[in-house]
Amino acid sequence: DIVMTQSPDSLAVSLGERATINCKSSQSVLHSSNNKNYLVWYQQKPGQPPKLLISWASTRESGVPDRFSGSGSGTDFTLTISSLQAEDVAVYHCQQHLESLTFGGGTKVEIK
Amino acid sequence: QVQLVQSGAEVKKPGASVRVSCKASGYTFNTYGISWVRQAPGQGLEWMGWISPYNGDTEYAQNVQGRVTMTTDTSTSTAYMELRSLRSDDTAVYYCARAPPRGGPGRGWYMDVWGKGTTVTVSS
């Protein structure tokens, strides 16, 4: 199985500041035949189900604010919130779907 | 709008079975898969399996294989997940989620729409 490791487990960021979450896979999730990274990010607010934020490592879903961005390739990925808003308090999960699917452990983002 | 509406909370004794339903609306049911994901209290997300409403194909995660059965009823656009021989560590919120078709060489799925979740509590 592909193991997904997120860091940090939690972080506290001041309003308006940048938040950076890392996700590392135990093997590459880049498929050579189509040059796509099989990596998505979800946001899960307290008491709610996960919400798809970013697919294919860097494609924002419709309606997702542009302060959210995804980057990276192969085994190392980053979700960046460029200017943290109060409504961004949540747990963020990465997930690979190259082989079956596995989730990272989640990163809790709070306001400092 | 696309919606997945799940059945209500359940309380079960160890060794019992539970069946959770997930009714889809707002899209053509048999053109997307359905994945089931659970989340134990305070823990991360754990994928349980996937089913194709189109042809009934399933894939189950190793951690629940042998105890889980996923089915669909296309006449009512409803997916079902049955988990047997329940243990206390099966206590969790169970989510159904829509899985877009693979459409490429990858062999997994991601989920673009999620149900609100069904709380299953296993306790003697």
Tab-separated table of N, CA, C and O in Angstrom, chain B:
chain	number	residue	atom	x	y	z
B	1	GLN	N	-29.331	19.860	-6.954
B	1	GLN	CA	-27.902	19.717	-6.721
B	1	GLN	C	-27.588	18.280	-6.323
B	1	GLN	O	-28.445	17.548	-5.843
B	2	VAL	N	-26.343	17.907	-6.522
B	2	VAL	CA	-25.928	16.558	-6.176
B	2	VAL	C	-25.973	16.386	-4.663
B	2	VAL	O	-25.480	17.235	-3.912
B	3	GLN	N	-26.584	15.294	-4.232
B	3	GLN	CA	-26.753	15.076	-2.796
B	3	GLN	C	-26.681	13.585	-2.495
B	3	GLN	O	-27.157	12.760	-3.288
B	4	LEU	N	-26.084	13.266	-1.356
B	4	LEU	CA	-26.094	11.906	-0.831
B	4	LEU	C	-26.693	11.981	0.563
B	4	LEU	O	-26.129	12.645	1.448
B	5	VAL	N	-27.821	11.307	0.768
B	5	VAL	CA	-28.509	11.362	2.058
B	5	VAL	C	-28.400	9.999	2.728
B	5	VAL	O	-28.855	8.981	2.186
B	6	GLN	N	-27.775	9.992	3.899
B	6	GLN	CA	-27.518	8.742	4.609
B	6	GLN	C	-28.570	8.462	5.668
B	6	GLN	O	-29.259	9.373	6.152
B	7	SER	N	-28.650	7.210	6.057
B	7	SER	CA	-29.582	6.792	7.094
B	7	SER	C	-29.094	7.258	8.467
B	7	SER	O	-27.977	7.753	8.620
B	8	GLY	N	-29.979	7.087	9.457
B	8	GLY	CA	-29.716	7.646	10.766
B	8	GLY	C	-28.778	6.816	11.626
B	8	GLY	O	-28.388	5.697	11.289
B	9	ALA	N	-28.450	7.403	12.770
B	9	ALA	CA	-27.487	6.791	13.685
B	9	ALA	C	-27.953	5.420	14.167
B	9	ALA	O	-29.156	5.156	14.274
B	10	GLU	N	-26.984	4.568	14.454
B	10	GLU	CA	-27.253	3.205	14.900
B	10	GLU	C	-26.451	2.912	16.163
B	10	GLU	O	-25.307	3.372	16.303
B	11	VAL	N	-27.040	2.133	17.040
B	11	VAL	CA	-26.330	1.603	18.203
B	11	VAL	C	-26.458	0.085	18.148
B	11	VAL	O	-27.574	-0.443	18.051
B	12	LYS	N	-25.338	-0.586	18.174
B	12	LYS	CA	-25.331	-2.046	18.030
B	12	LYS	C	-24.479	-2.693	19.119
B	12	LYS	O	-23.554	-2.073	19.653
B	13	LYS	N	-24.798	-3.948	19.387
B	13	LYS	CA	-24.000	-4.718	20.346
B	13	LYS	C	-22.880	-5.438	19.588
B	13	LYS	O	-23.011	-5.740	18.380
B	14	PRO	N	-21.784	-5.718	20.277
B	14	PRO	CA	-20.706	-6.490	19.637
B	14	PRO	C	-21.230	-7.792	19.066
B	14	PRO	O	-22.069	-8.465	19.678
B	15	GLY	N	-20.758	-8.111	17.859
B	15	GLY	CA	-21.180	-9.321	17.171
B	15	GLY	C	-22.353	-9.124	16.235
B	15	GLY	O	-22.616	-9.985	15.382
B	16	ALA	N	-23.054	-8.009	16.366
B	16	ALA	CA	-24.209	-7.732	15.505
B	16	ALA	C	-23.739	-7.207	14.145
B	16	ALA	O	-22.549	-7.062	13.879
B	17	SER	N	-24.734	-6.932	13.297
B	17	SER	CA	-24.474	-6.346	11.976
B	17	SER	C	-25.160	-4.992	11.890
B	17	SER	O	-26.134	-4.726	12.605
B	18	VAL	N	-24.668	-4.157	10.977
B	18	VAL	CA	-25.298	-2.862	10.723
B	18	VAL	C	-25.357	-2.652	9.217
B	18	VAL	O	-24.475	-3.088	8.476
B	19	ARG	N	-26.435	-2.012	8.787
B	19	ARG	CA	-26.595	-1.686	7.363
B	19	ARG	C	-26.877	-0.200	7.257
B	19	ARG	O	-27.837	0.295	7.854
B	20	VAL	N	-26.037	0.490	6.509
B	20	VAL	CA	-26.169	1.935	6.320
B	20	VAL	C	-26.576	2.182	4.876
B	20	VAL	O	-26.013	1.576	3.951
B	21	SER	N	-27.531	3.070	4.685
B	21	SER	CA	-27.972	3.389	3.326
B	21	SER	C	-27.529	4.792	2.928
B	21	SER	O	-27.252	5.648	3.776
B	22	CYS	N	-27.498	5.011	1.625
B	22	CYS	CA	-26.991	6.263	1.056
B	22	CYS	C	-27.786	6.524	-0.224
B	22	CYS	O	-27.568	5.847	-1.228
B	23	LYS	N	-28.725	7.470	-0.178
B	23	LYS	CA	-29.582	7.733	-1.331
B	23	LYS	C	-29.043	8.910	-2.123
B	23	LYS	O	-28.856	10.003	-1.570
B	24	ALA	N	-28.790	8.679	-3.391
B	24	ALA	CA	-28.213	9.692	-4.265
B	24	ALA	C	-29.294	10.424	-5.044
B	24	ALA	O	-30.321	9.849	-5.411
B	25	SER	N	-29.043	11.697	-5.297
B	25	SER	CA	-29.929	12.475	-6.143
B	25	SER	C	-29.130	13.565	-6.840
B	25	SER	O	-28.022	13.911	-6.417
B	26	GLY	N	-29.697	14.070	-7.940
B	26	GLY	CA	-29.060	15.187	-8.640
B	26	GLY	C	-28.078	14.785	-9.713
B	26	GLY	O	-27.451	15.654	-10.327
B	27	TYR	N	-27.904	13.489	-9.938
B	27	TYR	CA	-27.021	13.028	-11.016
B	27	TYR	C	-27.468	11.625	-11.422
B	27	TYR	O	-28.286	11.000	-10.745
B	28	THR	N	-26.913	11.145	-12.517
B	28	THR	CA	-27.234	9.798	-12.982
B	28	THR	C	-26.440	8.789	-12.161
B	28	THR	O	-25.210	8.714	-12.256
B	29	PHE	N	-27.175	8.043	-11.355
B	29	PHE	CA	-26.569	7.213	-10.303
B	29	PHE	C	-25.533	6.243	-10.836
B	29	PHE	O	-24.474	6.049	-10.226
B	30	ASN	N	-25.812	5.601	-11.983
B	30	ASN	CA	-24.914	4.530	-12.403
B	30	ASN	C	-23.712	5.028	-13.193
B	30	ASN	O	-22.963	4.226	-13.766
B	31	THR	N	-23.494	6.334	-13.232
B	31	THR	CA	-22.327	6.854	-13.944
B	31	THR	C	-21.168	7.214	-13.008
B	31	THR	O	-20.096	7.622	-13.475
B	32	TYR	N	-21.358	7.060	-11.715
B	32	TYR	CA	-20.314	7.307	-10.730
B	32	TYR	C	-20.277	6.141	-9.752
B	32	TYR	O	-21.319	5.559	-9.440
B	33	GLY	N	-19.089	5.838	-9.246
B	33	GLY	CA	-18.985	4.864	-8.181
B	33	GLY	C	-19.372	5.469	-6.838
B	33	GLY	O	-19.584	6.682	-6.720
B	34	ILE	N	-19.486	4.605	-5.860
B	34	ILE	CA	-19.712	5.037	-4.474
B	34	ILE	C	-18.626	4.404	-3.610
B	34	ILE	O	-18.427	3.179	-3.629
B	35	SER	N	-17.913	5.240	-2.878
B	35	SER	CA	-16.952	4.765	-1.898
B	35	SER	C	-17.541	4.922	-0.503
B	35	SER	O	-18.377	5.800	-0.263
B	36	TRP	N	-17.094	4.063	0.391
B	36	TRP	CA	-17.451	4.160	1.810
B	36	TRP	C	-16.162	4.405	2.604
B	36	TRP	O	-15.153	3.706	2.411
B	37	VAL	N	-16.240	5.392	3.481
B	37	VAL	CA	-15.090	5.822	4.282
B	37	VAL	C	-15.583	5.967	5.718
B	37	VAL	O	-16.693	6.473	5.937
B	38	ARG	N	-14.773	5.542	6.684
B	38	ARG	CA	-15.179	5.729	8.071
B	38	ARG	C	-14.138	6.535	8.829
B	38	ARG	O	-12.979	6.635	8.424
B	39	GLN	N	-14.609	7.103	9.929
B	39	GLN	CA	-13.739	7.942	10.757
B	39	GLN	C	-14.074	7.674	12.219
B	39	GLN	O	-15.144	8.057	12.707
B	40	ALA	N	-13.168	7.000	12.908
B	40	ALA	CA	-13.337	6.743	14.332
B	40	ALA	C	-13.179	8.062	15.088
B	40	ALA	O	-12.555	9.006	14.586
B	41	PRO	N	-13.732	8.134	16.292
B	41	PRO	CA	-13.693	9.391	17.055
B	41	PRO	C	-12.276	9.936	17.197
B	41	PRO	O	-11.368	9.234	17.644
B	42	GLY	N	-12.088	11.179	16.758
B	42	GLY	CA	-10.801	11.835	16.882
B	42	GLY	C	-9.698	11.302	15.968
B	42	GLY	O	-8.538	11.673	16.118
B	43	GLN	N	-10.085	10.442	15.019
B	43	GLN	CA	-9.087	9.808	14.158
B	43	GLN	C	-9.207	10.291	12.709
B	43	GLN	O	-10.055	11.123	12.390
B	44	GLY	N	-8.337	9.746	11.858
B	44	GLY	CA	-8.337	10.115	10.456
B	44	GLY	C	-9.361	9.332	9.646
B	44	GLY	O	-10.193	8.600	10.194
B	45	LEU	N	-9.273	9.480	8.351
B	45	LEU	CA	-10.202	8.838	7.429
B	45	LEU	C	-9.666	7.473	7.009
B	45	LEU	O	-8.477	7.325	6.731
B	46	GLU	N	-10.570	6.496	6.949
B	46	GLU	CA	-10.190	5.126	6.588
B	46	GLU	C	-11.119	4.637	5.488
B	46	GLU	O	-12.335	4.531	5.695
B	47	TRP	N	-10.558	4.344	4.331
B	47	TRP	CA	-11.355	3.851	3.218
B	47	TRP	C	-11.757	2.403	3.459
B	47	TRP	O	-10.951	1.579	3.899
B	48	MET	N	-13.036	2.096	3.167
B	48	MET	CA	-13.542	0.738	3.377
B	48	MET	C	-13.753	-0.017	2.070
B	48	MET	O	-13.631	-1.242	2.017
B	49	GLY	N	-14.117	0.713	1.025
B	49	GLY	CA	-14.356	0.011	-0.228
B	49	GLY	C	-15.100	0.876	-1.218
B	49	GLY	O	-15.469	2.028	-0.945
B	50	TRP	N	-15.345	0.303	-2.368
B	50	TRP	CA	-15.962	1.003	-3.509
B	50	TRP	C	-16.875	0.048	-4.239
B	50	TRP	O	-16.632	-1.167	-4.288
B	51	ILE	N	-17.961	0.606	-4.794
B	51	ILE	CA	-18.863	-0.190	-5.620
B	51	ILE	C	-19.260	0.605	-6.855
B	51	ILE	O	-19.444	1.826	-6.789
B	52	SER	N	-19.393	-0.102	-7.958
B	52	SER	CA	-19.908	0.494	-9.181
B	52	SER	C	-21.398	0.197	-9.290
B	52	SER	O	-21.779	-0.975	-9.436
B	53	PRO	N	-22.255	1.210	-9.245
B	53	PRO	CA	-23.687	0.955	-9.455
B	53	PRO	C	-23.987	0.460	-10.869
B	53	PRO	O	-25.020	-0.153	-11.112
B	54	TYR	N	-23.079	0.708	-11.793
B	54	TYR	CA	-23.305	0.310	-13.191
B	54	TYR	C	-23.337	-1.199	-13.354
B	54	TYR	O	-24.218	-1.753	-13.998
B	55	ASN	N	-22.324	-1.876	-12.730
B	55	ASN	CA	-22.245	-3.323	-12.922
B	55	ASN	C	-22.076	-4.107	-11.628
B	55	ASN	O	-21.934	-5.329	-11.660
B	56	GLY	N	-22.091	-3.422	-10.494
B	56	GLY	CA	-21.981	-4.110	-9.211
B	56	GLY	C	-20.570	-4.498	-8.816
B	56	GLY	O	-20.378	-5.121	-7.765
B	57	ASP	N	-19.574	-4.153	-9.614
B	57	ASP	CA	-18.198	-4.457	-9.233
B	57	ASP	C	-17.884	-3.801	-7.890
B	57	ASP	O	-18.330	-2.693	-7.606
B	58	THR	N	-17.121	-4.519	-7.089
B	58	THR	CA	-16.717	-3.994	-5.788
B	58	THR	C	-15.219	-4.174	-5.587
B	58	THR	O	-14.579	-5.037	-6.200
B	59	GLU	N	-14.681	-3.353	-4.707
B	59	GLU	CA	-13.327	-3.536	-4.208
B	59	GLU	C	-13.362	-3.155	-2.745
B	59	GLU	O	-13.832	-2.072	-2.395
B	60	TYR	N	-12.889	-4.065	-1.904
B	60	TYR	CA	-12.936	-3.840	-0.455
B	60	TYR	C	-11.532	-3.677	0.097
B	60	TYR	O	-10.590	-4.332	-0.357
B	61	ALA	N	-11.409	-2.842	1.114
B	61	ALA	CA	-10.133	-2.700	1.795
B	61	ALA	C	-9.841	-3.957	2.613
B	61	ALA	O	-10.759	-4.608	3.127
B	62	GLN	N	-8.554	-4.246	2.735
B	62	GLN	CA	-8.161	-5.469	3.453
B	62	GLN	C	-8.638	-5.466	4.897
B	62	GLN	O	-8.954	-6.531	5.452
B	63	ASN	N	-8.697	-4.291	5.523
B	63	ASN	CA	-9.022	-4.237	6.947
B	63	ASN	C	-10.457	-4.646	7.254
B	63	ASN	O	-10.769	-4.965	8.408
B	64	VAL	N	-11.342	-4.635	6.267
B	64	VAL	CA	-12.743	-5.035	6.502
B	64	VAL	C	-13.197	-6.167	5.581
B	64	VAL	O	-14.334	-6.650	5.695
B	65	GLN	N	-12.301	-6.595	4.694
B	65	GLN	CA	-12.669	-7.669	3.776
B	65	GLN	C	-13.133	-8.899	4.562
B	65	GLN	O	-12.543	-9.256	5.581
B	66	GLY	N	-14.217	-9.499	4.099
B	66	GLY	CA	-14.782	-10.657	4.787
B	66	GLY	C	-15.890	-10.280	5.753
B	66	GLY	O	-16.699	-11.133	6.143
B	67	ARG	N	-15.932	-9.029	6.181
B	67	ARG	CA	-16.990	-8.567	7.094
B	67	ARG	C	-17.923	-7.559	6.442
B	67	ARG	O	-18.962	-7.223	7.009
B	68	VAL	N	-17.548	-7.039	5.272
B	68	VAL	CA	-18.326	-5.966	4.653
B	68	VAL	C	-18.914	-6.424	3.329
B	68	VAL	O	-18.309	-7.215	2.603
B	69	THR	N	-20.116	-5.929	3.053
B	69	THR	CA	-20.742	-6.131	1.742
B	69	THR	C	-21.349	-4.812	1.300
B	69	THR	O	-22.099	-4.181	2.060
B	70	MET	N	-21.012	-4.403	0.100
B	70	MET	CA	-21.569	-3.179	-0.475
B	70	MET	C	-22.457	-3.552	-1.647
B	70	MET	O	-22.073	-4.383	-2.489
B	71	THR	N	-23.625	-2.947	-1.695
B	71	THR	CA	-24.580	-3.206	-2.762
B	71	THR	C	-25.213	-1.899	-3.198
B	71	THR	O	-25.070	-0.863	-2.534
B	72	THR	N	-25.912	-1.949	-4.320
B	72	THR	CA	-26.685	-0.797	-4.774
B	72	THR	C	-28.025	-1.252	-5.308
B	72	THR	O	-28.192	-2.411	-5.724
B	73	ASP	N	-28.982	-0.345	-5.266
B	73	ASP	CA	-30.299	-0.552	-5.866
B	73	ASP	C	-30.497	0.588	-6.852
B	73	ASP	O	-30.775	1.724	-6.445
B	74	THR	N	-30.321	0.294	-8.131
B	74	THR	CA	-30.384	1.367	-9.121
B	74	THR	C	-31.809	1.896	-9.294
B	74	THR	O	-31.981	3.025	-9.732
B	75	SER	N	-32.802	1.092	-8.916
B	75	SER	CA	-34.183	1.568	-9.072
B	75	SER	C	-34.502	2.707	-8.111
B	75	SER	O	-35.400	3.510	-8.367
B	76	THR	N	-33.760	2.769	-7.011
B	76	THR	CA	-33.976	3.842	-6.032
B	76	THR	C	-32.731	4.714	-5.842
B	76	THR	O	-32.713	5.581	-4.976
B	77	SER	N	-31.710	4.485	-6.662
B	77	SER	CA	-30.454	5.255	-6.564
B	77	SER	C	-29.886	5.237	-5.145
B	77	SER	O	-29.473	6.270	-4.610
B	78	THR	N	-29.881	4.069	-4.566
B	78	THR	CA	-29.438	3.927	-3.176
B	78	THR	C	-28.313	2.912	-3.088
B	78	THR	O	-28.374	1.843	-3.699
B	79	ALA	N	-27.295	3.274	-2.328
B	79	ALA	CA	-26.187	2.372	-2.028
B	79	ALA	C	-26.296	1.918	-0.582
B	79	ALA	O	-26.823	2.649	0.274
B	80	TYR	N	-25.822	0.709	-0.340
B	80	TYR	CA	-25.874	0.132	1.002
B	80	TYR	C	-24.506	-0.415	1.382
B	80	TYR	O	-23.761	-0.936	0.538
B	81	MET	N	-24.205	-0.299	2.671
B	81	MET	CA	-22.988	-0.894	3.221
B	81	MET	C	-23.390	-1.682	4.458
B	81	MET	O	-23.977	-1.123	5.393
B	82	GLU	N	-23.111	-2.986	4.433
B	82	GLU	CA	-23.382	-3.833	5.590
B	82	GLU	C	-22.061	-4.280	6.199
B	82	GLU	O	-21.177	-4.779	5.490
B	83	LEU	N	-21.929	-4.103	7.500
B	83	LEU	CA	-20.740	-4.535	8.227
B	83	LEU	C	-21.182	-5.522	9.298
B	83	LEU	O	-22.086	-5.220	10.094
B	84	ARG	N	-20.553	-6.679	9.306
B	84	ARG	CA	-20.951	-7.776	10.205
B	84	ARG	C	-19.929	-7.967	11.316
B	84	ARG	O	-18.834	-7.395	11.288
B	85	SER	N	-20.314	-8.794	12.275
B	85	SER	CA	-19.425	-9.143	13.401
B	85	SER	C	-18.798	-7.892	14.006
B	85	SER	O	-17.575	-7.782	14.152
B	86	LEU	N	-19.650	-6.948	14.354
B	86	LEU	CA	-19.180	-5.653	14.839
B	86	LEU	C	-18.367	-5.783	16.126
B	86	LEU	O	-18.679	-6.607	17.005
B	87	ARG	N	-17.350	-4.931	16.213
B	87	ARG	CA	-16.486	-4.848	17.401
B	87	ARG	C	-16.525	-3.409	17.892
B	87	ARG	O	-16.938	-2.496	17.175
B	88	SER	N	-16.004	-3.202	19.080
B	88	SER	CA	-16.019	-1.836	19.625
B	88	SER	C	-15.199	-0.878	18.750
B	88	SER	O	-15.534	0.305	18.636
B	89	ASP	N	-14.158	-1.384	18.115
B	89	ASP	CA	-13.346	-0.479	17.295
B	89	ASP	C	-13.970	-0.186	15.930
B	89	ASP	O	-13.365	0.513	15.114
B	90	ASP	N	-15.174	-0.693	15.690
B	90	ASP	CA	-15.938	-0.284	14.507
B	90	ASP	C	-16.767	0.966	14.793
B	90	ASP	O	-17.413	1.502	13.887
B	91	THR	N	-16.767	1.419	16.036
B	91	THR	CA	-17.454	2.662	16.382
B	91	THR	C	-16.840	3.810	15.592
B	91	THR	O	-15.636	4.074	15.689
B	92	ALA	N	-17.668	4.482	14.797
B	92	ALA	CA	-17.144	5.497	13.885
B	92	ALA	C	-18.301	6.210	13.202
B	92	ALA	O	-19.457	5.774	13.286
B	93	VAL	N	-17.975	7.292	12.517
B	93	VAL	CA	-18.891	7.898	11.558
B	93	VAL	C	-18.586	7.276	10.193
B	93	VAL	O	-17.421	7.238	9.777
B	94	TYR	N	-19.626	6.782	9.546
B	94	TYR	CA	-19.491	6.134	8.254
B	94	TYR	C	-20.029	7.074	7.174
B	94	TYR	O	-21.167	7.538	7.265
B	95	TYR	N	-19.182	7.348	6.181
B	95	TYR	CA	-19.547	8.242	5.088
B	95	TYR	C	-19.661	7.454	3.786
B	95	TYR	O	-18.814	6.599	3.500
B	96	CYS	N	-20.675	7.798	2.990
B	96	CYS	CA	-20.646	7.404	1.592
B	96	CYS	C	-20.208	8.628	0.798
B	96	CYS	O	-20.419	9.778	1.229
B	97	ALA	N	-19.586	8.395	-0.343
B	97	ALA	CA	-19.080	9.500	-1.148
B	97	ALA	C	-19.078	9.089	-2.614
B	97	ALA	O	-18.807	7.927	-2.942
B	98	ARG	N	-19.369	10.041	-3.468
B	98	ARG	CA	-19.391	9.780	-4.904
B	98	ARG	C	-17.975	9.745	-5.450
B	98	ARG	O	-17.157	10.630	-5.147
B	99	ALA	N	-17.707	8.741	-6.269
B	99	ALA	CA	-16.365	8.566	-6.834
B	99	ALA	C	-16.437	8.685	-8.347
B	99	ALA	O	-17.031	7.831	-9.014
B	100	PRO	N	-15.838	9.729	-8.914
B	100	PRO	CA	-15.833	9.873	-10.376
B	100	PRO	C	-15.170	8.669	-11.040
B	100	PRO	O	-14.265	8.047	-10.466
B	101	PRO	N	-15.579	8.343	-12.256
B	101	PRO	CA	-14.944	7.230	-12.972
B	101	PRO	C	-13.452	7.477	-13.137
B	101	PRO	O	-13.010	8.618	-13.254
B	102	ARG	N	-12.670	6.393	-13.164
B	102	ARG	CA	-11.224	6.534	-13.245
B	102	ARG	C	-10.801	7.297	-14.498
B	102	ARG	O	-9.999	8.202	-14.419
B	103	GLY	N	-11.264	6.911	-15.659
B	103	GLY	CA	-10.962	7.620	-16.896
B	103	GLY	C	-9.496	7.715	-17.235
B	103	GLY	O	-9.075	8.617	-17.950
B	104	GLY	N	-8.676	6.821	-16.740
B	104	GLY	CA	-7.236	6.893	-17.014
B	104	GLY	C	-6.541	5.687	-16.439
B	104	GLY	O	-7.185	4.730	-16.028
B	105	PRO	N	-5.214	5.726	-16.388
B	105	PRO	CA	-4.461	4.543	-15.956
B	105	PRO	C	-4.444	4.309	-14.456
B	105	PRO	O	-4.052	3.219	-14.010
B	106	GLY	N	-4.836	5.264	-13.665
B	106	GLY	CA	-4.834	5.072	-12.222
B	106	GLY	C	-5.804	3.983	-11.810
B	106	GLY	O	-6.811	3.747	-12.486
B	107	ARG	N	-5.518	3.327	-10.683
B	107	ARG	CA	-6.359	2.206	-10.257
B	107	ARG	C	-7.125	2.512	-8.976
B	107	ARG	O	-7.617	1.591	-8.322
B	108	GLY	N	-7.212	3.789	-8.619
B	108	GLY	CA	-7.935	4.155	-7.404
B	108	GLY	C	-9.015	5.166	-7.701
B	108	GLY	O	-9.378	5.388	-8.851
B	109	TRP	N	-9.520	5.764	-6.643
B	109	TRP	CA	-10.612	6.725	-6.770
B	109	TRP	C	-10.388	7.898	-5.816
B	109	TRP	O	-9.746	7.758	-4.779
B	110	TYR	N	-10.941	9.031	-6.172
B	110	TYR	CA	-11.117	10.095	-5.202
B	110	TYR	C	-12.606	10.376	-5.147
B	110	TYR	O	-13.384	9.854	-5.939
B	111	MET	N	-13.036	11.212	-4.177
B	111	MET	CA	-14.447	11.433	-3.932
B	111	MET	C	-14.776	12.916	-4.031
B	111	MET	O	-14.106	13.738	-3.394
B	112	ASP	N	-15.790	13.238	-4.832
B	112	ASP	CA	-16.085	14.653	-5.051
B	112	ASP	C	-17.323	15.161	-4.315
B	112	ASP	O	-17.513	16.377	-4.192
B	113	VAL	N	-18.168	14.270	-3.844
B	113	VAL	CA	-19.349	14.663	-3.067
B	113	VAL	C	-19.506	13.647	-1.947
B	113	VAL	O	-19.410	12.431	-2.196
B	114	TRP	N	-19.756	14.140	-0.731
B	114	TRP	CA	-19.839	13.268	0.439
B	114	TRP	C	-21.210	13.389	1.094
B	114	TRP	O	-21.809	14.471	1.114
B	115	GLY	N	-21.684	12.290	1.656
B	115	GLY	CA	-22.834	12.351	2.531
B	115	GLY	C	-22.449	12.944	3.874
B	115	GLY	O	-21.260	13.149	4.152
B	116	LYS	N	-23.447	13.238	4.707
B	116	LYS	CA	-23.187	13.878	5.998
B	116	LYS	C	-22.667	12.908	7.057
B	116	LYS	O	-22.184	13.338	8.102
B	117	GLY	N	-22.781	11.621	6.787
B	117	GLY	CA	-22.246	10.636	7.710
B	117	GLY	C	-23.317	9.990	8.574
B	117	GLY	O	-24.352	10.591	8.854
B	118	THR	N	-23.050	8.760	8.969
B	118	THR	CA	-23.915	7.997	9.861
B	118	THR	C	-23.073	7.515	11.028
B	118	THR	O	-22.069	6.823	10.828
B	119	THR	N	-23.480	7.874	12.233
B	119	THR	CA	-22.741	7.447	13.421
B	119	THR	C	-23.169	6.035	13.807
B	119	THR	O	-24.361	5.768	13.989
B	120	VAL	N	-22.204	5.146	13.881
B	120	VAL	CA	-22.448	3.779	14.344
B	120	VAL	C	-21.680	3.582	15.646
B	120	VAL	O	-20.460	3.757	15.672
B	121	THR	N	-22.394	3.244	16.681
B	121	THR	CA	-21.793	3.011	17.989
B	121	THR	C	-21.948	1.537	18.328
B	121	THR	O	-23.050	0.990	18.268
B	122	VAL	N	-20.837	0.898	18.655
B	122	VAL	CA	-20.853	-0.513	19.039
B	122	VAL	C	-20.509	-0.589	20.523
B	122	VAL	O	-19.409	-0.220	20.932
B	123	SER	N	-21.470	-1.029	21.296
B	123	SER	CA	-21.265	-1.057	22.743
B	123	SER	C	-22.151	-2.125	23.364
B	123	SER	O	-23.296	-2.307	22.958
B	124	SER	N	-21.599	-2.789	24.369
B	124	SER	CA	-22.393	-3.789	25.073
B	124	SER	C	-23.266	-3.139	26.142
B	124	SER	O	-24.108	-3.796	26.745
